[in-house]
GROMACS .gro file of C-alpha atoms in nm:
model
  332
    1MET     CA    1   0.000   0.000   0.000
    2LEU     CA    2   0.125   0.349  -0.082
    3GLY     CA    3   0.133   0.522   0.256
    4ARG     CA    4  -0.211   0.665   0.324
    5ALA     CA    5  -0.290   0.707  -0.044
    6ASN     CA    6  -0.557   0.513  -0.231
    7TYR     CA    7  -0.322   0.289  -0.430
    8ILE     CA    8  -0.275  -0.078  -0.337
    9ALA     CA    9  -0.048  -0.330  -0.509
   10LEU     CA   10  -0.215  -0.670  -0.553
   11VAL     CA   11  -0.059  -0.999  -0.660
   12GLY     CA   12  -0.310  -1.252  -0.794
   13GLY     CA   13  -0.380  -1.586  -0.630
   14GLY     CA   14  -0.607  -1.762  -0.384
   15LYS     CA   15  -0.896  -2.006  -0.426
   16GLN     CA   16  -1.120  -1.760  -0.611
   17PRO     CA   17  -0.889  -1.504  -0.775
   18LYS     CA   18  -1.046  -1.183  -0.900
   19PHE     CA   19  -0.783  -1.147  -1.171
   20PRO     CA   20  -0.681  -1.412  -1.429
   21GLN     CA   21  -0.409  -1.660  -1.333
   22ASN     CA   22  -0.296  -1.748  -1.683
   23LYS     CA   23   0.014  -1.539  -1.615
   24VAL     CA   24   0.269  -1.673  -1.368
   25GLY     CA   25   0.341  -1.328  -1.226
   26MET     CA   26   0.097  -1.039  -1.238
   27VAL     CA   27   0.088  -0.715  -1.038
   28ILE     CA   28  -0.227  -0.505  -1.023
   29ILE     CA   29  -0.213  -0.145  -0.899
   30TRP     CA   30  -0.560  -0.088  -0.757
   31ASP     CA   31  -0.707   0.263  -0.715
   32ASP     CA   32  -0.942   0.223  -0.419
   33ALA     CA   33  -1.097   0.564  -0.474
   34LYS     CA   34  -1.201   0.473  -0.830
   35GLN     CA   35  -1.257   0.105  -0.741
   36LYS     CA   36  -1.066  -0.019  -1.042
   37ALA     CA   37  -0.726  -0.142  -1.158
   38VAL     CA   38  -0.521   0.142  -1.308
   39ILE     CA   39  -0.190  -0.036  -1.384
   40THR     CA   40  -0.113  -0.397  -1.476
   41LEU     CA   41   0.236  -0.547  -1.488
   42GLU     CA   42   0.304  -0.899  -1.616
   43PHE     CA   43   0.608  -1.119  -1.552
   44ARG     CA   44   0.719  -1.466  -1.656
   45THR     CA   45   0.810  -1.572  -1.303
   46GLN     CA   46   0.646  -1.546  -0.964
   47VAL     CA   47   0.628  -1.208  -0.792
   48HIS     CA   48   0.767  -1.213  -0.438
   49ARG     CA   49   0.715  -0.851  -0.332
   50VAL     CA   50   0.598  -0.510  -0.454
   51ARG     CA   51   0.704  -0.173  -0.313
   52LEU     CA   52   0.537   0.159  -0.396
   53SER     CA   53   0.635   0.523  -0.363
   54ARG     CA   54   0.482   0.832  -0.519
   55SER     CA   55   0.728   0.809  -0.809
   56ARG     CA   56   0.829   0.442  -0.834
   57ILE     CA   57   0.697   0.087  -0.851
   58VAL     CA   58   0.953  -0.179  -0.757
   59VAL     CA   59   0.884  -0.550  -0.813
   60ALA     CA   60   1.099  -0.826  -0.665
   61LEU     CA   61   1.124  -1.157  -0.853
   62GLN     CA   62   1.338  -1.454  -0.751
   63ASN     CA   63   1.651  -1.334  -0.929
   64SER     CA   64   1.580  -0.978  -1.038
   65ILE     CA   65   1.442  -0.639  -0.933
   66HIS     CA   66   1.230  -0.439  -1.179
   67MET     CA   67   1.188  -0.064  -1.132
   68TYR     CA   68   0.912   0.139  -1.301
   69ALA     CA   69   0.803   0.500  -1.303
   70PHE     CA   70   0.466   0.532  -1.129
   71SER     CA   71   0.277   0.650  -1.435
   72SER     CA   72   0.007   0.528  -1.669
   73PRO     CA   73   0.124   0.349  -1.869
   74PRO     CA   74   0.419   0.257  -1.643
   75GLU     CA   75   0.768   0.315  -1.782
   76LYS     CA   76   1.030   0.048  -1.708
   77LEU     CA   77   1.340   0.228  -1.584
   78SER     CA   78   1.582  -0.044  -1.469
   79VAL     CA   79   1.631  -0.416  -1.415
   80PHE     CA   80   1.887  -0.545  -1.166
   81GLU     CA   81   2.007  -0.903  -1.123
   82THR     CA   82   2.008  -1.046  -0.769
   83ALA     CA   83   2.102  -1.363  -0.590
   84ASP     CA   84   1.812  -1.593  -0.505
   85ASN     CA   85   1.557  -1.370  -0.332
   86LEU     CA   86   1.267  -1.597  -0.236
   87ASN     CA   87   1.186  -1.368   0.056
   88GLY     CA   88   1.132  -1.076  -0.180
   89LEU     CA   89   1.374  -0.853   0.011
   90CYS     CA   90   1.348  -0.495  -0.111
   91CYS     CA   91   1.334  -0.154   0.061
   92LEU     CA   92   1.215   0.160  -0.119
   93GLY     CA   93   1.276   0.508   0.017
   94THR     CA   94   1.235   0.853  -0.135
   95LYS     CA   95   1.600   0.867  -0.246
   96VAL     CA   96   1.733   0.511  -0.246
   97VAL     CA   97   1.621   0.153  -0.303
   98ALA     CA   98   1.798  -0.144  -0.143
   99PHE     CA   99   1.785  -0.512  -0.235
  100PRO     CA  100   2.014  -0.818  -0.245
  101GLY     CA  101   2.318  -0.809  -0.470
  102ASN     CA  102   2.412  -1.079  -0.719
  103ALA     CA  103   2.646  -1.244  -0.468
  104THR     CA  104   2.567  -1.404  -0.133
  105GLY     CA  105   2.524  -1.161   0.156
  106ARG     CA  106   2.567  -0.846  -0.052
  107VAL     CA  107   2.327  -0.552  -0.077
  108GLN     CA  108   2.279  -0.326  -0.377
  109LEU     CA  109   2.195   0.035  -0.289
  110VAL     CA  110   2.065   0.239  -0.582
  111GLU     CA  111   2.017   0.616  -0.586
  112ILE     CA  112   1.679   0.675  -0.746
  113ASP     CA  113   1.759   1.011  -0.908
  114THR     CA  114   2.102   0.926  -1.052
  115GLY     CA  115   2.090   0.547  -1.086
  116ASN     CA  116   2.427   0.517  -0.912
  117VAL     CA  117   2.477   0.172  -0.758
  118SER     CA  118   2.676   0.093  -0.444
  119ILE     CA  119   2.755  -0.258  -0.322
  120ILE     CA  120   2.756  -0.332   0.053
  121PRO     CA  121   2.925  -0.659   0.165
  122ALA     CA  122   2.679  -0.695   0.451
  123HIS     CA  123   2.707  -1.062   0.552
  124GLY     CA  124   2.893  -1.382   0.472
  125SER     CA  125   2.571  -1.586   0.448
  126PRO     CA  126   2.246  -1.524   0.254
  127LEU     CA  127   2.034  -1.225   0.353
  128LYS     CA  128   1.717  -1.292   0.550
  129ALA     CA  129   1.580  -0.946   0.632
  130MET     CA  130   1.647  -0.579   0.567
  131GLU     CA  131   1.484  -0.249   0.655
  132LEU     CA  132   1.537   0.114   0.555
  133SER     CA  133   1.478   0.385   0.814
  134PRO     CA  134   1.189   0.628   0.745
  135ASP     CA  135   1.436   0.909   0.673
  136GLY     CA  136   1.636   0.684   0.439
  137GLN     CA  137   1.965   0.742   0.622
  138VAL     CA  138   2.006   0.398   0.780
  139LEU     CA  139   1.985   0.044   0.641
  140ALA     CA  140   1.953  -0.254   0.878
  141THR     CA  141   2.027  -0.608   0.756
  142ALA     CA  142   2.025  -0.963   0.894
  143SER     CA  143   2.145  -1.291   0.747
  144GLU     CA  144   2.016  -1.646   0.773
  145THR     CA  145   2.243  -1.694   1.075
  146GLY     CA  146   2.019  -1.452   1.267
  147THR     CA  147   2.256  -1.352   1.547
  148LEU     CA  148   2.351  -1.000   1.433
  149ILE     CA  149   2.169  -0.699   1.291
  150ARG     CA  150   2.413  -0.481   1.099
  151ILE     CA  151   2.355  -0.109   1.060
  152PHE     CA  152   2.482   0.090   0.759
  153ALA     CA  153   2.475   0.458   0.669
  154THR     CA  154   2.322   0.493   0.322
  155SER     CA  155   2.518   0.813   0.254
  156ASN     CA  156   2.853   0.633   0.232
  157CYS     CA  157   2.764   0.262   0.290
  158ALA     CA  158   2.976   0.257   0.608
  159ARG     CA  159   2.890  -0.002   0.871
  160ILE     CA  160   2.821   0.194   1.187
  161ALA     CA  161   2.705  -0.075   1.430
  162GLU     CA  162   2.639  -0.441   1.501
  163LEU     CA  163   2.338  -0.518   1.721
  164ARG     CA  164   2.336  -0.865   1.874
  165ARG     CA  165   2.002  -1.045   1.890
  166GLY     CA  166   2.161  -1.346   2.059
  167VAL     CA  167   2.431  -1.612   2.036
  168ASP     CA  168   2.223  -1.904   1.908
  169GLN     CA  169   2.125  -1.921   1.541
  170ALA     CA  170   1.770  -1.805   1.470
  171THR     CA  171   1.540  -1.725   1.179
  172ILE     CA  172   1.475  -1.351   1.166
  173TYR     CA  173   1.110  -1.280   1.089
  174SER     CA  174   1.109  -0.901   1.062
  175ILE     CA  175   1.301  -0.579   1.127
  176GLY     CA  176   1.120  -0.251   1.192
  177ILE     CA  177   1.247   0.102   1.261
  178SER     CA  178   1.043   0.357   1.456
  179PRO     CA  179   0.895   0.662   1.279
  180ASP     CA  180   1.140   0.896   1.455
  181ASN     CA  181   1.441   0.681   1.350
  182THR     CA  182   1.553   0.621   1.712
  183LEU     CA  183   1.456   0.258   1.785
  184LEU     CA  184   1.488  -0.073   1.602
  185ALA     CA  185   1.271  -0.379   1.666
  186VAL     CA  186   1.342  -0.734   1.550
  187THR     CA  187   1.151  -1.062   1.580
  188SER     CA  188   1.266  -1.420   1.527
  189ASP     CA  189   1.153  -1.781   1.561
  190LYS     CA  190   1.265  -1.762   1.924
  191SER     CA  191   0.928  -1.589   1.986
  192THR     CA  192   1.110  -1.283   2.121
  193LEU     CA  193   1.069  -0.918   2.023
  194HIS     CA  194   1.395  -0.728   2.084
  195ILE     CA  195   1.418  -0.346   2.102
  196PHE     CA  196   1.746  -0.162   2.037
  197ASP     CA  197   1.856   0.199   2.033
  198LEU     CA  198   1.930   0.275   1.668
  199PRO     CA  199   2.266   0.442   1.597
  200HIS     CA  200   2.214   0.721   1.344
  201PRO     CA  201   2.484   0.904   1.147
  202LEU     CA  202   2.304   1.242   1.156
  203ARG     CA  203   2.233   1.265   1.528
  204ASP     CA  204   2.461   1.474   1.747
  205ASP     CA  205   2.487   1.198   2.007
  206TYR     CA  206   2.647   0.956   1.761
  207LYS     CA  207   2.974   0.986   1.579
  208ILE     CA  208   3.125   0.736   1.336
  209SER     CA  209   3.489   0.669   1.410
  210PRO     CA  210   3.746   0.567   1.145
  211GLN     CA  211   3.739   0.206   1.272
  212ILE     CA  212   3.405   0.100   1.129
  213GLY     CA  213   3.242  -0.229   1.213
  214THR     CA  214   3.275  -0.283   1.588
  215ALA     CA  215   3.059  -0.182   1.881
  216SER     CA  216   3.337   0.044   2.010
  217SER     CA  217   3.339   0.237   1.682
  218ILE     CA  218   3.024   0.428   1.781
  219HIS     CA  219   3.051   0.692   2.051
  220SER     CA  220   2.778   0.894   2.215
  221VAL     CA  221   2.839   1.203   2.424
  222GLY     CA  222   2.955   0.987   2.715
  223SER     CA  223   3.079   0.693   2.501
  224ILE     CA  224   2.857   0.399   2.423
  225ASP     CA  225   3.096   0.180   2.623
  226GLU     CA  226   2.929   0.319   2.935
  227THR     CA  227   2.574   0.228   2.835
  228PRO     CA  228   2.391  -0.067   2.993
  229ASN     CA  229   2.317  -0.215   2.650
  230GLN     CA  230   2.656  -0.382   2.659
  231LYS     CA  231   2.541  -0.694   2.838
  232TRP     CA  232   2.876  -0.812   2.969
  233GLY     CA  233   2.997  -0.489   3.133
  234ILE     CA  234   3.370  -0.485   3.201
  235LEU     CA  235   3.423  -0.801   2.995
  236GLY     CA  236   3.337  -0.601   2.684
  237LYS     CA  237   3.648  -0.388   2.736
  238ILE     CA  238   3.897  -0.675   2.769
  239PRO     CA  239   4.098  -0.730   2.449
  240LEU     CA  240   4.107  -1.066   2.268
  241LEU     CA  241   3.781  -1.195   2.417
  242PRO     CA  242   3.516  -1.316   2.168
  243ARG     CA  243   3.341  -1.028   1.996
  244PHE     CA  244   2.996  -1.097   2.141
  245PHE     CA  245   3.122  -0.970   2.478
  246SER     CA  246   3.155  -0.620   2.330
  247ASP     CA  247   2.849  -0.620   2.100
  248ILE     CA  248   2.544  -0.403   2.163
  249TYR     CA  249   2.242  -0.591   2.300
  250SER     CA  250   1.876  -0.492   2.314
  251PHE     CA  251   1.773  -0.275   2.610
  252THR     CA  252   1.448  -0.471   2.647
  253SER     CA  253   1.259  -0.764   2.499
  254ALA     CA  254   0.916  -0.927   2.514
  255HIS     CA  255   0.756  -1.258   2.420
  256PHE     CA  256   0.515  -1.279   2.125
  257GLU     CA  257   0.311  -1.572   1.998
  258THR     CA  258   0.426  -1.789   1.706
  259VAL     CA  259   0.168  -2.067   1.714
  260ASP     CA  260   0.229  -2.322   1.438
  261ASP     CA  261  -0.060  -2.371   1.198
  262PRO     CA  262  -0.223  -2.713   1.224
  263SER     CA  263  -0.198  -2.954   0.934
  264ILE     CA  264  -0.490  -2.934   0.696
  265GLY     CA  265  -0.565  -3.302   0.746
  266GLY     CA  266  -0.569  -3.271   1.125
  267VAL     CA  267  -0.330  -3.389   1.394
  268GLY     CA  268  -0.069  -3.629   1.259
  269ALA     CA  269  -0.142  -3.544   0.895
  270PRO     CA  270   0.150  -3.431   0.675
  271TYR     CA  271   0.196  -3.054   0.651
  272ILE     CA  272   0.069  -2.908   0.323
  273PRO     CA  273   0.270  -2.599   0.222
  274ILE     CA  274   0.097  -2.277   0.119
  275PRO     CA  275   0.152  -2.215  -0.255
  276GLY     CA  276   0.352  -1.904  -0.337
  277VAL     CA  277   0.476  -1.847   0.019
  278PRO     CA  278   0.850  -1.887   0.093
  279GLY     CA  279   0.892  -2.202   0.301
  280GLY     CA  280   0.523  -2.277   0.255
  281LYS     CA  281   0.432  -2.139   0.598
  282ALA     CA  282   0.226  -1.836   0.695
  283ALA     CA  283   0.421  -1.524   0.792
  284LYS     CA  284   0.482  -1.465   1.162
  285GLY     CA  285   0.625  -1.179   1.367
  286ILE     CA  286   0.575  -0.901   1.110
  287ILE     CA  287   0.659  -0.567   1.274
  288GLY     CA  288   0.473  -0.240   1.226
  289TRP     CA  289   0.531   0.080   1.427
  290LEU     CA  290   0.214   0.281   1.501
  291ASN     CA  291   0.411   0.565   1.658
  292GLU     CA  292   0.739   0.626   1.840
  293TYR     CA  293   0.651   0.391   2.127
  294THR     CA  294   0.381   0.150   1.999
  295ILE     CA  295   0.464  -0.167   1.805
  296MET     CA  296   0.227  -0.408   1.632
  297VAL     CA  297   0.340  -0.767   1.572
  298LEU     CA  298   0.129  -0.954   1.317
  299GLY     CA  299   0.101  -1.323   1.239
  300ALA     CA  300  -0.090  -1.489   0.954
  301GLY     CA  301  -0.227  -1.840   0.912
  302ARG     CA  302  -0.514  -2.018   1.083
  303ASP     CA  303  -0.409  -1.868   1.415
  304GLY     CA  304  -0.368  -1.522   1.265
  305ARG     CA  305  -0.343  -1.255   1.532
  306TRP     CA  306  -0.207  -0.912   1.613
  307GLU     CA  307  -0.029  -0.815   1.935
  308ARG     CA  308   0.034  -0.460   2.055
  309PHE     CA  309   0.343  -0.366   2.258
  310ILE     CA  310   0.428  -0.041   2.435
  311VAL     CA  311   0.786   0.076   2.494
  312GLY     CA  312   0.812   0.296   2.801
  313THR     CA  313   1.008   0.382   3.115
  314ALA     CA  314   0.913   0.215   3.443
  315ASP     CA  315   0.941   0.353   3.796
  316ASP     CA  316   1.286   0.199   3.828
  317GLY     CA  317   1.408   0.421   3.543
  318LYS     CA  318   1.460   0.130   3.306
  319ARG     CA  319   1.290   0.100   2.971
  320HIS     CA  320   1.058  -0.194   2.918
  321CYS     CA  321   0.844  -0.341   2.641
  322VAL     CA  322   0.502  -0.460   2.761
  323ARG     CA  323   0.219  -0.625   2.568
  324ASN     CA  324  -0.104  -0.433   2.628
  325GLY     CA  325  -0.340  -0.590   2.376
  326TRP     CA  326  -0.394  -0.871   2.125
  327LYS     CA  327  -0.666  -1.023   1.910
  328ARG     CA  328  -0.712  -1.325   1.687
  329TYR     CA  329  -0.851  -1.199   1.359
  330LEU     CA  330  -0.870  -1.545   1.196
  331GLY     CA  331  -0.975  -1.887   1.321
  332SER     CA  332  -1.215  -1.979   1.594
   0.00000   0.00000   0.00000
């Protein structure tokens, strides 16, 4: 959906599709004010994601990204090759668009106005999630390993921080950045929602040092080494210890539900994957920020539900994340 505008991108499918399925990949741009389709895009392979802005339409296929001018008829502007992108990873801002590169763990960052392309060697394993901050200045990425969230400045592609979700491998479900660009939330198959302070290259309280890529390379007014988000305290300052001792951890976390969908045939029946969905399972742990302190976590499937979390400061002066509402919107 395009912000609060009346345009919605639809990808055909389902038991009773409204649009023909004789094409493998079809994108419909629906004008809800006029109650009709205004743009149709057709592809030879399955569509994994669509992103909209007021000037661009970006479509993610398994091995390519297609960029169009948002016009009628749409004008194809660029096509970029990518590594396998079954998760449809793609972030579209007002000035840049980010998506996987054509090599494992790399990110392509494209300036919309000039077409200039930068390559970020983000991870050594395949990408699993990425998110662009609302102001377009920060890109957050995670790999299939799921232990680290890496933070990059889009202005120069410098890595400015590593945020540690945990030590054990996990599947990252979603990354979300608050509307004021100060907090980052991440969910995983550990059923935990983590909240981090987001380092930002334009804020006065953060400064990128020449030694990019370690937790100690970011300094606030009093030095980030003094903040409680370094879980291991004095151990983080001892040289030669494993890196996770000095990484930045979340300042709070909360449990969210990730109930597995039952097999269609009942208990004990083999699981039947959902067509067109990566991994064949309904999406879980999708993050959406309502405002600077309210987070929605959504899950699809037969046990589809939303959960609302509030980030605030308790009487003890510490920040906490508390669930204050939920509802099942599907199922009995």
